[in-house]
Amino acid sequence: MVTGDVKLIGSWASVFVMRARIALNLKSIRYEFLQETYGTKSELLLKSNPVHKKIPVLIHDDKPVCESNIIVQYIDEAWSSYGPSILPSQPYDRAIARFWAAYVDDKWFIALRSILTARGEEEKKAAIAEVEGRTDHLEKAFIECSNGKPFFNGDHIGYLDIALGSFLGWWKVVELDANHILLDETKTPSLFKWAERFCNDPDVKPLMPETAKLAEFARKLFPKPQA
Amino acid sequence: MVTGDVKLIGSWASVFVMRARIALNLKSIRYEFLQETYGTKSELLLKSNPVHKKIPVLIHDDKPVCESNIIVQYIDEAWSSYGPSILPSQPYDRAIARFWAAYVDDKWFIALRSILTARGEEEKKAAIAEVEGRTDHLEKAFIECSNGKPFFNGDHIGYLDIALGSFLGWWKVVELDANHILLDETKTPSLFKWAERFCNDPDVKPLMPETAKLAEFARKLFPKPQA
């Protein structure tokens, strides 16, 4: 099958880039990975995403697509006959997947990041409680959406798995930083087992960054603020 | 055709509710409009959107769908054979429409709202400049997307028209409040003409709130802060 010319501008450490890469793997699309250097922005990036100037950018036959969840939907639609469908097939299930994917970015991720930027122990404790509450919401969402199947969408990795699962590397890094288990086997058992399955999936495993390497990068990105 | 039982929880003044209503009109779906009272939240709303507790919520055969842009996509997909398609048909065009719709909410709207909440003239001036810069982006996007056609998607109102156009009532209210033209016929002529077309569309016109009534509501929602 002809996929056209496919490039992805990204970085190994980015959750949002990983989303696009997992979607490309699921569809077995070969692509050129153009790594940005941390702290700089390439000419191609500035030209391809002049509005936000952010990775990832997928370039398909010279046409750029920006924003990770939009890229994942684009990959699903542009190569609809390649591999499994990433979005659920039913409109209602699609709406639910989109709802929770937006929740992951707008609510859960914001809370997760605030652990890394917390000033002092009190602020960190509050941020941890916030993440745990929001992870409980996601545990319930998993139970409802998956209906006993291994992934949010059913039998294979789909849109919401990608949206949340791409955070798993950073999730561990934040756990280490906070010295606190955030994805708890007892409190959120379904999500805990889902995370193991997700990380071990052959389309995901080669992309999941090593925790130690990512933790080192995190120290550069989020230098410890003075308490 | 059978549409099932369709209800919409909303309010006359909400941009986000208007998005769902325009989409329902485009698809000629009859629905029951359940008005929320400002300052309170009904039992049905709390039950239907327990995560965000926000309008709009579309209830289709007792199943709730939340978040305005997700509702619009749901309406397009659930009633795909009813009326024109709301999302563009080509994957690339869909990605572009989704990109700018996200820009409208995440960048442009945030700037527009900050005019109403600005403290003092300096802050207001900065907020106005921000909105104007972002409206320029949207003018360019309109020219690129519409390609000489009357709407962003082409010949009929689509996803991005709905996302931006639902703000037109509030846009005027903010212009009055700021005593400054924000949608300028000279600076952004394409968008200016598009706005007229959008407001006069038969599926939109009955829903567009009167500026005076909306301005009165805005004074309640955004009481003047002390400078």
CSV table of C-alpha atoms in Angstrom, one decimal:
chain,number,residue,atom,x,y,z
A,1,MET,CA,0.0,0.0,0.0
A,2,VAL,CA,1.2,3.5,-0.7
A,3,THR,CA,1.4,5.8,2.3
A,4,GLY,CA,3.0,8.8,0.6
A,5,ASP,CA,5.9,10.7,2.1
A,6,VAL,CA,5.6,10.8,5.9
A,7,LYS,CA,7.7,12.8,8.3
A,8,LEU,CA,7.3,13.5,12.0
A,9,ILE,CA,9.0,16.4,13.8
A,10,GLY,CA,9.4,15.5,17.4
A,11,SER,CA,11.5,14.5,20.4
A,12,TRP,CA,12.1,11.2,22.2
A,13,ALA,CA,10.9,12.7,25.6
A,14,SER,CA,7.6,14.2,24.5
A,15,VAL,CA,4.3,12.6,25.5
A,16,PHE,CA,2.6,14.3,22.7
A,17,VAL,CA,5.1,13.1,20.1
A,18,MET,CA,4.7,9.6,21.4
A,19,ARG,CA,1.0,9.7,20.7
A,20,ALA,CA,1.7,10.3,17.0
A,21,ARG,CA,4.4,7.6,16.9
A,22,ILE,CA,2.1,5.0,18.5
A,23,ALA,CA,-0.6,5.8,16.0
A,24,LEU,CA,1.8,5.5,13.1
A,25,ASN,CA,3.0,2.1,14.5
A,26,LEU,CA,-0.5,0.9,14.9
A,27,LYS,CA,-1.1,1.6,11.2
A,28,SER,CA,2.3,0.3,10.2
A,29,ILE,CA,3.2,3.6,8.5
A,30,ARG,CA,6.9,4.1,7.8
A,31,TYR,CA,8.1,7.6,8.5
A,32,GLU,CA,11.1,9.7,8.9
A,33,PHE,CA,11.6,10.9,12.5
A,34,LEU,CA,13.1,14.4,12.6
A,35,GLN,CA,14.4,15.0,16.1
A,36,GLU,CA,14.3,18.6,17.4
A,37,THR,CA,17.1,19.6,19.8
A,38,TYR,CA,15.8,20.7,23.2
A,39,GLY,CA,16.0,24.4,23.6
A,40,THR,CA,16.0,25.2,19.9
A,41,LYS,CA,13.4,25.2,17.1
A,42,SER,CA,14.3,24.1,13.6
A,43,GLU,CA,13.4,26.1,10.5
A,44,LEU,CA,11.1,23.3,9.4
A,45,LEU,CA,9.2,23.3,12.7
A,46,LEU,CA,8.7,27.1,12.6
A,47,LYS,CA,7.5,26.9,9.0
A,48,SER,CA,5.3,23.8,9.7
A,49,ASN,CA,3.6,25.1,12.9
A,50,PRO,CA,3.9,28.9,12.7
A,51,VAL,CA,1.0,29.4,15.2
A,52,HIS,CA,2.1,27.3,18.2
A,53,LYS,CA,5.8,26.5,17.1
A,54,LYS,CA,5.4,23.2,19.0
A,55,ILE,CA,6.1,19.5,18.4
A,56,PRO,CA,4.7,17.1,17.2
A,57,VAL,CA,4.1,18.0,13.6
A,58,LEU,CA,3.2,15.3,11.1
A,59,ILE,CA,4.1,16.1,7.5
A,60,HIS,CA,2.3,14.0,5.0
A,61,ASP,CA,3.1,14.7,1.4
A,62,ASP,CA,4.4,18.2,2.4
A,63,LYS,CA,1.2,19.1,4.3
A,64,PRO,CA,1.7,19.7,8.0
A,65,VAL,CA,-0.8,18.5,10.7
A,66,CYS,CA,-0.3,19.8,14.3
A,67,GLU,CA,-1.6,19.0,17.8
A,68,SER,CA,-1.1,15.5,19.0
A,69,ASN,CA,-4.8,14.3,19.3
A,70,ILE,CA,-5.6,15.9,16.0
A,71,ILE,CA,-2.6,14.1,14.4
A,72,VAL,CA,-3.8,10.8,15.9
A,73,GLN,CA,-7.3,11.3,14.4
A,74,TYR,CA,-5.7,12.3,11.1
A,75,ILE,CA,-3.6,9.1,11.0
A,76,ASP,CA,-6.8,7.1,11.7
A,77,GLU,CA,-8.7,8.8,8.9
A,78,ALA,CA,-6.0,9.2,6.3
A,79,TRP,CA,-5.0,5.5,6.6
A,80,SER,CA,-8.4,4.1,7.5
A,81,SER,CA,-7.8,0.8,5.8
A,82,TYR,CA,-4.4,0.3,7.4
A,83,GLY,CA,-4.5,-1.8,10.6
A,84,PRO,CA,-7.2,-1.5,13.3
A,85,SER,CA,-9.3,1.6,13.7
A,86,ILE,CA,-8.0,3.9,16.4
A,87,LEU,CA,-11.2,5.7,17.2
A,88,PRO,CA,-14.1,3.5,18.3
A,89,SER,CA,-16.5,2.7,15.5
A,90,GLN,CA,-19.7,3.9,17.2
A,91,PRO,CA,-20.5,7.6,17.4
A,92,TYR,CA,-21.3,7.4,21.1
A,93,ASP,CA,-18.2,5.5,22.0
A,94,ARG,CA,-16.2,8.0,19.9
A,95,ALA,CA,-17.7,10.9,21.9
A,96,ILE,CA,-16.8,9.2,25.2
A,97,ALA,CA,-13.2,8.5,24.0
A,98,ARG,CA,-12.9,12.2,23.0
A,99,PHE,CA,-14.4,13.4,26.3
A,100,TRP,CA,-11.9,11.5,28.4
A,101,ALA,CA,-8.9,12.3,26.1
A,102,ALA,CA,-9.8,16.0,26.6
A,103,TYR,CA,-10.0,15.3,30.4
A,104,VAL,CA,-6.5,13.8,30.4
A,105,ASP,CA,-5.0,16.9,28.8
A,106,ASP,CA,-7.1,19.6,30.5
A,107,LYS,CA,-7.5,18.3,34.0
A,108,TRP,CA,-5.3,15.2,34.8
A,109,PHE,CA,-2.1,16.3,33.0
A,110,ILE,CA,-2.3,19.8,34.5
A,111,ALA,CA,-2.5,18.3,38.0
A,112,LEU,CA,0.3,15.8,37.3
A,113,ARG,CA,2.6,18.6,36.1
A,114,SER,CA,1.8,20.7,39.1
A,115,ILE,CA,3.5,18.1,41.3
A,116,LEU,CA,6.8,18.9,39.5
A,117,THR,CA,6.3,22.6,39.8
A,118,ALA,CA,5.0,22.6,43.4
A,119,ARG,CA,6.7,25.0,45.8
A,120,GLY,CA,7.1,23.3,49.2
A,121,GLU,CA,5.6,20.2,50.8
A,122,GLU,CA,2.1,21.5,51.3
A,123,GLU,CA,1.7,22.5,47.7
A,124,LYS,CA,3.1,19.1,46.6
A,125,LYS,CA,0.7,17.2,48.9
A,126,ALA,CA,-2.3,19.1,47.5
A,127,ALA,CA,-1.1,18.4,43.9
A,128,ILE,CA,-0.7,14.7,44.7
A,129,ALA,CA,-4.3,14.6,46.1
A,130,GLU,CA,-5.6,16.3,43.0
A,131,VAL,CA,-3.9,13.8,40.7
A,132,GLU,CA,-5.2,10.9,42.7
A,133,GLY,CA,-8.7,12.2,42.6
A,134,ARG,CA,-8.5,12.6,38.8
A,135,THR,CA,-6.9,9.2,38.4
A,136,ASP,CA,-9.9,7.7,40.3
A,137,HIS,CA,-12.1,9.3,37.6
A,138,LEU,CA,-10.0,7.6,34.9
A,139,GLU,CA,-10.2,4.2,36.7
A,140,LYS,CA,-14.0,4.5,36.6
A,141,ALA,CA,-13.8,5.5,33.0
A,142,PHE,CA,-11.7,2.5,32.1
A,143,ILE,CA,-14.1,0.1,33.8
A,144,GLU,CA,-17.0,1.6,32.0
A,145,CYS,CA,-15.4,2.0,28.5
A,146,SER,CA,-13.4,-1.3,28.4
A,147,ASN,CA,-16.4,-3.4,29.6
A,148,GLY,CA,-14.0,-6.2,30.6
A,149,LYS,CA,-11.8,-5.9,27.5
A,150,PRO,CA,-8.0,-5.2,27.8
A,151,PHE,CA,-8.1,-1.6,26.5
A,152,PHE,CA,-10.3,1.5,26.7
A,153,ASN,CA,-11.6,0.9,23.2
A,154,GLY,CA,-11.8,-2.9,23.5
A,155,ASP,CA,-9.4,-5.5,22.2
A,156,HIS,CA,-6.7,-3.2,20.8
A,157,ILE,CA,-5.1,0.0,21.6
A,158,GLY,CA,-7.2,3.0,20.6
A,159,TYR,CA,-7.5,6.8,20.9
A,160,LEU,CA,-8.0,7.1,24.7
A,161,ASP,CA,-5.3,4.4,25.4
A,162,ILE,CA,-2.9,6.5,23.4
A,163,ALA,CA,-3.9,9.8,25.0
A,164,LEU,CA,-3.4,8.5,28.5
A,165,GLY,CA,-0.8,5.8,28.0
A,166,SER,CA,1.7,8.1,26.4
A,167,PHE,CA,2.0,9.7,29.8
A,168,LEU,CA,3.2,6.5,31.5
A,169,GLY,CA,6.9,7.3,31.3
A,170,TRP,CA,6.4,10.7,32.8
A,171,TRP,CA,3.9,9.3,35.4
A,172,LYS,CA,6.8,7.1,36.8
A,173,VAL,CA,9.2,10.1,36.7
A,174,VAL,CA,6.7,12.2,38.8
A,175,GLU,CA,6.2,9.2,41.2
A,176,LEU,CA,10.0,9.2,41.8
A,177,ASP,CA,10.1,13.0,42.2
A,178,ALA,CA,7.2,13.0,44.6
A,179,ASN,CA,8.4,9.8,46.3
A,180,HIS,CA,4.8,8.7,46.2
A,181,ILE,CA,3.0,5.9,44.2
A,182,LEU,CA,0.5,7.7,41.9
A,183,LEU,CA,-0.7,4.7,39.9
A,184,ASP,CA,-1.6,2.4,42.8
A,185,GLU,CA,-2.2,-1.3,42.3
A,186,THR,CA,-4.8,-1.4,45.2
A,187,LYS,CA,-6.6,1.9,44.6
A,188,THR,CA,-6.8,1.8,40.8
A,189,PRO,CA,-6.3,-1.9,40.0
A,190,SER,CA,-7.8,-1.8,36.5
A,191,LEU,CA,-5.7,1.1,35.4
A,192,PHE,CA,-2.6,-0.4,36.9
A,193,LYS,CA,-3.1,-3.6,34.9
A,194,TRP,CA,-4.0,-1.7,31.8
A,195,ALA,CA,-0.7,0.3,32.1
A,196,GLU,CA,1.3,-2.9,32.1
A,197,ARG,CA,-0.5,-4.2,29.1
A,198,PHE,CA,-0.1,-0.8,27.3
A,199,CYS,CA,3.7,-0.6,28.0
A,200,ASN,CA,4.2,-4.1,26.8
A,201,ASP,CA,2.3,-3.8,23.5
A,202,PRO,CA,4.7,-4.3,20.6
A,203,ASP,CA,3.7,-1.0,19.0
A,204,VAL,CA,4.4,0.9,22.2
A,205,LYS,CA,7.3,-0.8,23.9
A,206,PRO,CA,10.1,0.4,21.7
A,207,LEU,CA,8.9,4.0,22.2
A,208,MET,CA,8.6,4.1,26.0
A,209,PRO,CA,11.6,6.0,27.3
A,210,GLU,CA,13.8,4.6,30.1
A,211,THR,CA,12.7,6.1,33.4
A,212,ALA,CA,16.3,7.1,34.4
A,213,LYS,CA,16.9,8.9,31.2
A,214,LEU,CA,13.6,10.7,31.3
A,215,ALA,CA,14.1,11.6,35.0
A,216,GLU,CA,17.4,13.2,34.1
A,217,PHE,CA,15.7,15.2,31.3
A,218,ALA,CA,12.9,16.2,33.8
A,219,ARG,CA,15.5,17.7,36.1
A,220,LYS,CA,16.6,19.9,33.2
A,221,LEU,CA,13.0,20.9,32.2
A,222,PHE,CA,11.7,21.4,35.8
A,223,PRO,CA,14.6,22.7,37.9
A,224,LYS,CA,13.7,22.6,41.5
A,225,PRO,CA,12.1,25.9,42.6
A,226,GLN,CA,13.1,27.4,45.9
A,227,ALA,CA,10.6,26.5,48.6
B,1,MET,CA,-36.4,9.4,9.6
B,2,VAL,CA,-36.2,8.4,13.3
B,3,THR,CA,-33.9,10.5,15.4
B,4,GLY,CA,-34.6,9.0,18.8
B,5,ASP,CA,-35.3,11.0,21.9
B,6,VAL,CA,-33.1,14.1,21.9
B,7,LYS,CA,-32.7,16.6,24.7
B,8,LEU,CA,-30.3,19.4,25.2
B,9,ILE,CA,-29.5,20.9,28.6
B,10,GLY,CA,-28.4,24.5,28.1
B,11,SER,CA,-28.9,28.2,28.4
B,12,TRP,CA,-29.8,30.9,25.8
B,13,ALA,CA,-26.6,33.0,26.5
B,14,SER,CA,-24.0,30.2,26.2
B,15,VAL,CA,-21.7,30.2,23.2
B,16,PHE,CA,-21.1,26.5,23.8
B,17,VAL,CA,-24.7,25.6,23.9
B,18,MET,CA,-25.3,27.5,20.7
B,19,ARG,CA,-22.8,25.3,19.0
B,20,ALA,CA,-24.9,22.2,19.8
B,21,ARG,CA,-28.1,24.0,18.8
B,22,ILE,CA,-26.7,25.1,15.4
B,23,ALA,CA,-25.5,21.6,14.7
B,24,LEU,CA,-28.9,20.2,15.6
B,25,ASN,CA,-30.6,22.8,13.3
B,26,LEU,CA,-28.2,21.9,10.4
B,27,LYS,CA,-29.3,18.3,10.7
B,28,SER,CA,-32.9,19.2,11.2
B,29,ILE,CA,-33.1,17.3,14.5
B,30,ARG,CA,-36.0,18.1,16.8
B,31,TYR,CA,-35.0,18.3,20.4
B,32,GLU,CA,-36.3,19.3,23.8
B,33,PHE,CA,-34.4,22.3,25.1
B,34,LEU,CA,-34.0,22.1,28.9
B,35,GLN,CA,-32.9,25.6,30.1
B,36,GLU,CA,-30.7,25.8,33.2
B,37,THR,CA,-31.3,28.7,35.5
B,38,TYR,CA,-28.2,30.9,35.9
B,39,GLY,CA,-26.5,30.3,39.2
B,40,THR,CA,-28.0,26.9,39.8
B,41,LYS,CA,-27.4,23.4,38.5
B,42,SER,CA,-30.3,21.0,37.9
B,43,GLU,CA,-30.3,17.4,39.2
B,44,LEU,CA,-30.3,16.2,35.5
B,45,LEU,CA,-27.2,18.3,34.7
B,46,LEU,CA,-25.3,17.0,37.7
B,47,LYS,CA,-26.3,13.4,36.9
B,48,SER,CA,-25.5,13.8,33.2
B,49,ASN,CA,-22.2,15.6,33.5
B,50,PRO,CA,-20.8,14.6,36.9
B,51,VAL,CA,-17.2,15.4,35.9
B,52,HIS,CA,-17.5,19.0,34.7
B,53,LYS,CA,-21.1,19.8,35.8
B,54,LYS,CA,-21.3,22.2,32.8
B,55,ILE,CA,-23.7,22.9,29.9
B,56,PRO,CA,-24.2,21.9,27.2
B,57,VAL,CA,-25.2,18.3,27.6
B,58,LEU,CA,-26.9,16.5,24.7
B,59,ILE,CA,-29.0,13.5,25.9
B,60,HIS,CA,-29.7,11.1,23.1
B,61,ASP,CA,-31.8,8.1,24.0
B,62,ASP,CA,-30.9,8.7,27.7
B,63,LYS,CA,-27.1,8.7,26.9
B,64,PRO,CA,-25.4,12.0,27.7
B,65,VAL,CA,-22.7,13.6,25.5
B,66,CYS,CA,-20.7,16.5,27.0
B,67,GLU,CA,-18.4,19.3,25.7
B,68,SER,CA,-19.6,21.4,22.9
B,69,ASN,CA,-17.1,20.5,20.1
B,70,ILE,CA,-17.5,16.8,21.0
B,71,ILE,CA,-21.3,17.2,20.8
B,72,VAL,CA,-21.1,18.8,17.4
B,73,GLN,CA,-18.9,15.9,16.1
B,74,TYR,CA,-21.3,13.4,17.7
B,75,ILE,CA,-24.3,15.1,16.0
B,76,ASP,CA,-22.5,14.9,12.7
B,77,GLU,CA,-21.6,11.2,13.1
B,78,ALA,CA,-24.8,10.0,14.8
B,79,TRP,CA,-27.0,11.6,12.1
B,80,SER,CA,-24.5,11.3,9.2
B,81,SER,CA,-27.2,10.9,6.6
B,82,TYR,CA,-29.2,13.9,7.9
B,83,GLY,CA,-28.5,17.2,6.0
B,84,PRO,CA,-25.0,18.3,5.1
B,85,SER,CA,-21.8,16.9,6.7
B,86,ILE,CA,-20.6,19.3,9.4
B,87,LEU,CA,-16.9,18.1,9.4
B,88,PRO,CA,-15.2,18.4,6.0
B,89,SER,CA,-15.0,15.2,4.1
B,90,GLN,CA,-11.2,15.0,3.5
B,91,PRO,CA,-9.0,13.9,6.5
B,92,TYR,CA,-6.6,16.8,5.9
B,93,ASP,CA,-9.4,19.4,5.9
B,94,ARG,CA,-10.8,17.8,9.0
B,95,ALA,CA,-7.5,18.1,10.8
B,96,ILE,CA,-7.3,21.8,9.8
B,97,ALA,CA,-10.8,22.5,11.0
B,98,ARG,CA,-10.1,20.8,14.3
B,99,PHE,CA,-6.8,22.7,14.6
B,100,TRP,CA,-8.5,26.1,14.3
B,101,ALA,CA,-11.5,25.1,16.4
B,102,ALA,CA,-9.0,24.3,19.2
B,103,TYR,CA,-7.2,27.6,18.6
B,104,VAL,CA,-10.6,29.5,18.9
B,105,ASP,CA,-11.2,28.0,22.4
B,106,ASP,CA,-7.6,27.8,23.7
B,107,LYS,CA,-6.2,31.1,22.4
B,108,TRP,CA,-8.7,33.4,20.9
B,109,PHE,CA,-11.5,33.0,23.4
B,110,ILE,CA,-9.2,33.3,26.4
B,111,ALA,CA,-7.9,36.6,25.0
B,112,LEU,CA,-11.5,37.8,24.3
B,113,ARG,CA,-12.6,37.0,27.8
B,114,SER,CA,-9.6,38.8,29.3
B,115,ILE,CA,-10.9,42.1,27.9
B,116,LEU,CA,-14.0,41.7,30.1
B,117,THR,CA,-11.9,40.9,33.2
B,118,ALA,CA,-9.1,43.4,32.6
B,119,ARG,CA,-8.2,45.6,35.5
B,120,GLY,CA,-7.5,49.1,34.3
B,121,GLU,CA,-6.9,50.7,30.9
B,122,GLU,CA,-3.4,49.3,30.3
B,123,GLU,CA,-4.5,45.7,30.9
B,124,LYS,CA,-7.5,46.3,28.6
B,125,LYS,CA,-5.4,47.7,25.8
B,126,ALA,CA,-3.0,44.7,26.0
B,127,ALA,CA,-6.0,42.3,25.9
B,128,ILE,CA,-7.5,44.1,22.9
B,129,ALA,CA,-4.1,43.9,21.0
B,130,GLU,CA,-4.0,40.2,21.8
B,131,VAL,CA,-7.5,39.6,20.4
B,132,GLU,CA,-6.7,41.6,17.3
B,133,GLY,CA,-3.5,39.6,16.7
B,134,ARG,CA,-5.4,36.3,17.1
B,135,THR,CA,-8.3,37.5,14.9
B,136,ASP,CA,-5.7,38.2,12.2
B,137,HIS,CA,-4.7,34.6,12.4
B,138,LEU,CA,-8.3,33.6,12.0
B,139,GLU,CA,-8.7,35.9,9.0
B,140,LYS,CA,-5.8,34.2,7.3
B,141,ALA,CA,-7.2,30.8,8.2
B,142,PHE,CA,-10.5,31.8,6.7
B,143,ILE,CA,-8.9,32.8,3.4
B,144,GLU,CA,-6.9,29.6,3.2
B,145,CYS,CA,-9.7,27.2,4.3
B,146,SER,CA,-12.6,28.7,2.4
B,147,ASN,CA,-10.8,29.1,-0.9
B,148,GLY,CA,-13.2,31.7,-2.2
B,149,LYS,CA,-16.3,29.9,-0.8
B,150,PRO,CA,-18.7,31.6,1.7
B,151,PHE,CA,-17.8,29.5,4.8
B,152,PHE,CA,-14.7,27.9,6.3
B,153,ASN,CA,-15.7,24.4,5.0
B,154,GLY,CA,-17.0,25.6,1.7
B,155,ASP,CA,-20.6,26.2,0.6
B,156,HIS,CA,-22.4,25.5,3.9
B,157,ILE,CA,-21.8,26.1,7.6
B,158,GLY,CA,-19.4,23.5,9.1
B,159,TYR,CA,-17.5,22.6,12.2
B,160,LEU,CA,-15.1,25.7,12.3
B,161,ASP,CA,-17.9,28.1,11.4
B,162,ILE,CA,-19.9,26.8,14.3
B,163,ALA,CA,-16.9,26.9,16.7
B,164,LEU,CA,-16.1,30.6,15.9
B,165,GLY,CA,-19.5,31.9,14.8
B,166,SER,CA,-21.2,31.0,18.1
B,167,PHE,CA,-19.0,33.7,19.6
B,168,LEU,CA,-20.4,36.5,17.4
B,169,GLY,CA,-23.0,37.6,20.0
B,170,TRP,CA,-20.4,37.9,22.7
B,171,TRP,CA,-17.9,39.4,20.3
B,172,LYS,CA,-20.3,42.4,19.9
B,173,VAL,CA,-20.9,42.6,23.7
B,174,VAL,CA,-17.1,42.8,24.3
B,175,GLU,CA,-16.8,45.4,21.5
B,176,LEU,CA,-19.4,47.5,23.4
B,177,ASP,CA,-17.7,47.0,26.7
B,178,ALA,CA,-14.3,47.9,25.3
B,179,ASN,CA,-15.7,50.7,23.2
B,180,HIS,CA,-13.4,49.3,20.4
B,181,ILE,CA,-14.2,47.6,17.1
B,182,LEU,CA,-12.7,44.1,17.4
B,183,LEU,CA,-14.1,42.6,14.1
B,184,ASP,CA,-12.9,45.3,11.8
B,185,GLU,CA,-14.3,45.6,8.2
B,186,THR,CA,-11.0,47.0,7.0
B,187,LYS,CA,-8.4,44.9,8.9
B,188,THR,CA,-10.2,41.6,8.6
B,189,PRO,CA,-12.6,42.0,5.6
B,190,SER,CA,-13.1,38.3,4.9
B,191,LEU,CA,-14.0,37.4,8.4
B,192,PHE,CA,-16.3,40.5,8.6
B,193,LYS,CA,-18.3,39.4,5.6
B,194,TRP,CA,-18.3,35.8,6.8
B,195,ALA,CA,-19.8,36.9,10.2
B,196,GLU,CA,-22.7,38.6,8.4
B,197,ARG,CA,-23.4,35.5,6.3
B,198,PHE,CA,-23.1,33.3,9.4
B,199,CYS,CA,-25.5,35.4,11.5
B,200,ASN,CA,-28.1,35.6,8.6
B,201,ASP,CA,-28.1,31.8,8.0
B,202,PRO,CA,-31.6,30.4,8.7
B,203,ASP,CA,-30.1,27.7,11.0
B,204,VAL,CA,-28.3,30.4,13.0
B,205,LYS,CA,-30.4,33.5,13.0
B,206,PRO,CA,-33.1,32.4,15.4
B,207,LEU,CA,-30.5,31.4,17.9
B,208,MET,CA,-28.3,34.5,17.9
B,209,PRO,CA,-29.1,36.5,21.1
B,210,GLU,CA,-30.0,40.2,21.1
B,211,THR,CA,-26.9,42.2,21.9
B,212,ALA,CA,-28.7,44.4,24.5
B,213,LYS,CA,-30.0,41.4,26.4
B,214,LEU,CA,-26.6,39.6,26.2
B,215,ALA,CA,-24.8,42.8,27.4
B,216,GLU,CA,-27.1,42.9,30.4
B,217,PHE,CA,-26.3,39.3,31.2
B,218,ALA,CA,-22.6,40.0,30.7
B,219,ARG,CA,-22.7,42.7,33.4
B,220,LYS,CA,-24.1,40.1,35.8
B,221,LEU,CA,-21.5,37.5,34.8
B,222,PHE,CA,-18.5,39.9,34.7
B,223,PRO,CA,-19.1,42.6,37.3
B,224,LYS,CA,-16.7,45.5,36.8
B,225,PRO,CA,-13.6,44.8,38.9
B,226,GLN,CA,-12.1,47.7,40.8
B,227,ALA,CA,-9.2,49.2,38.8
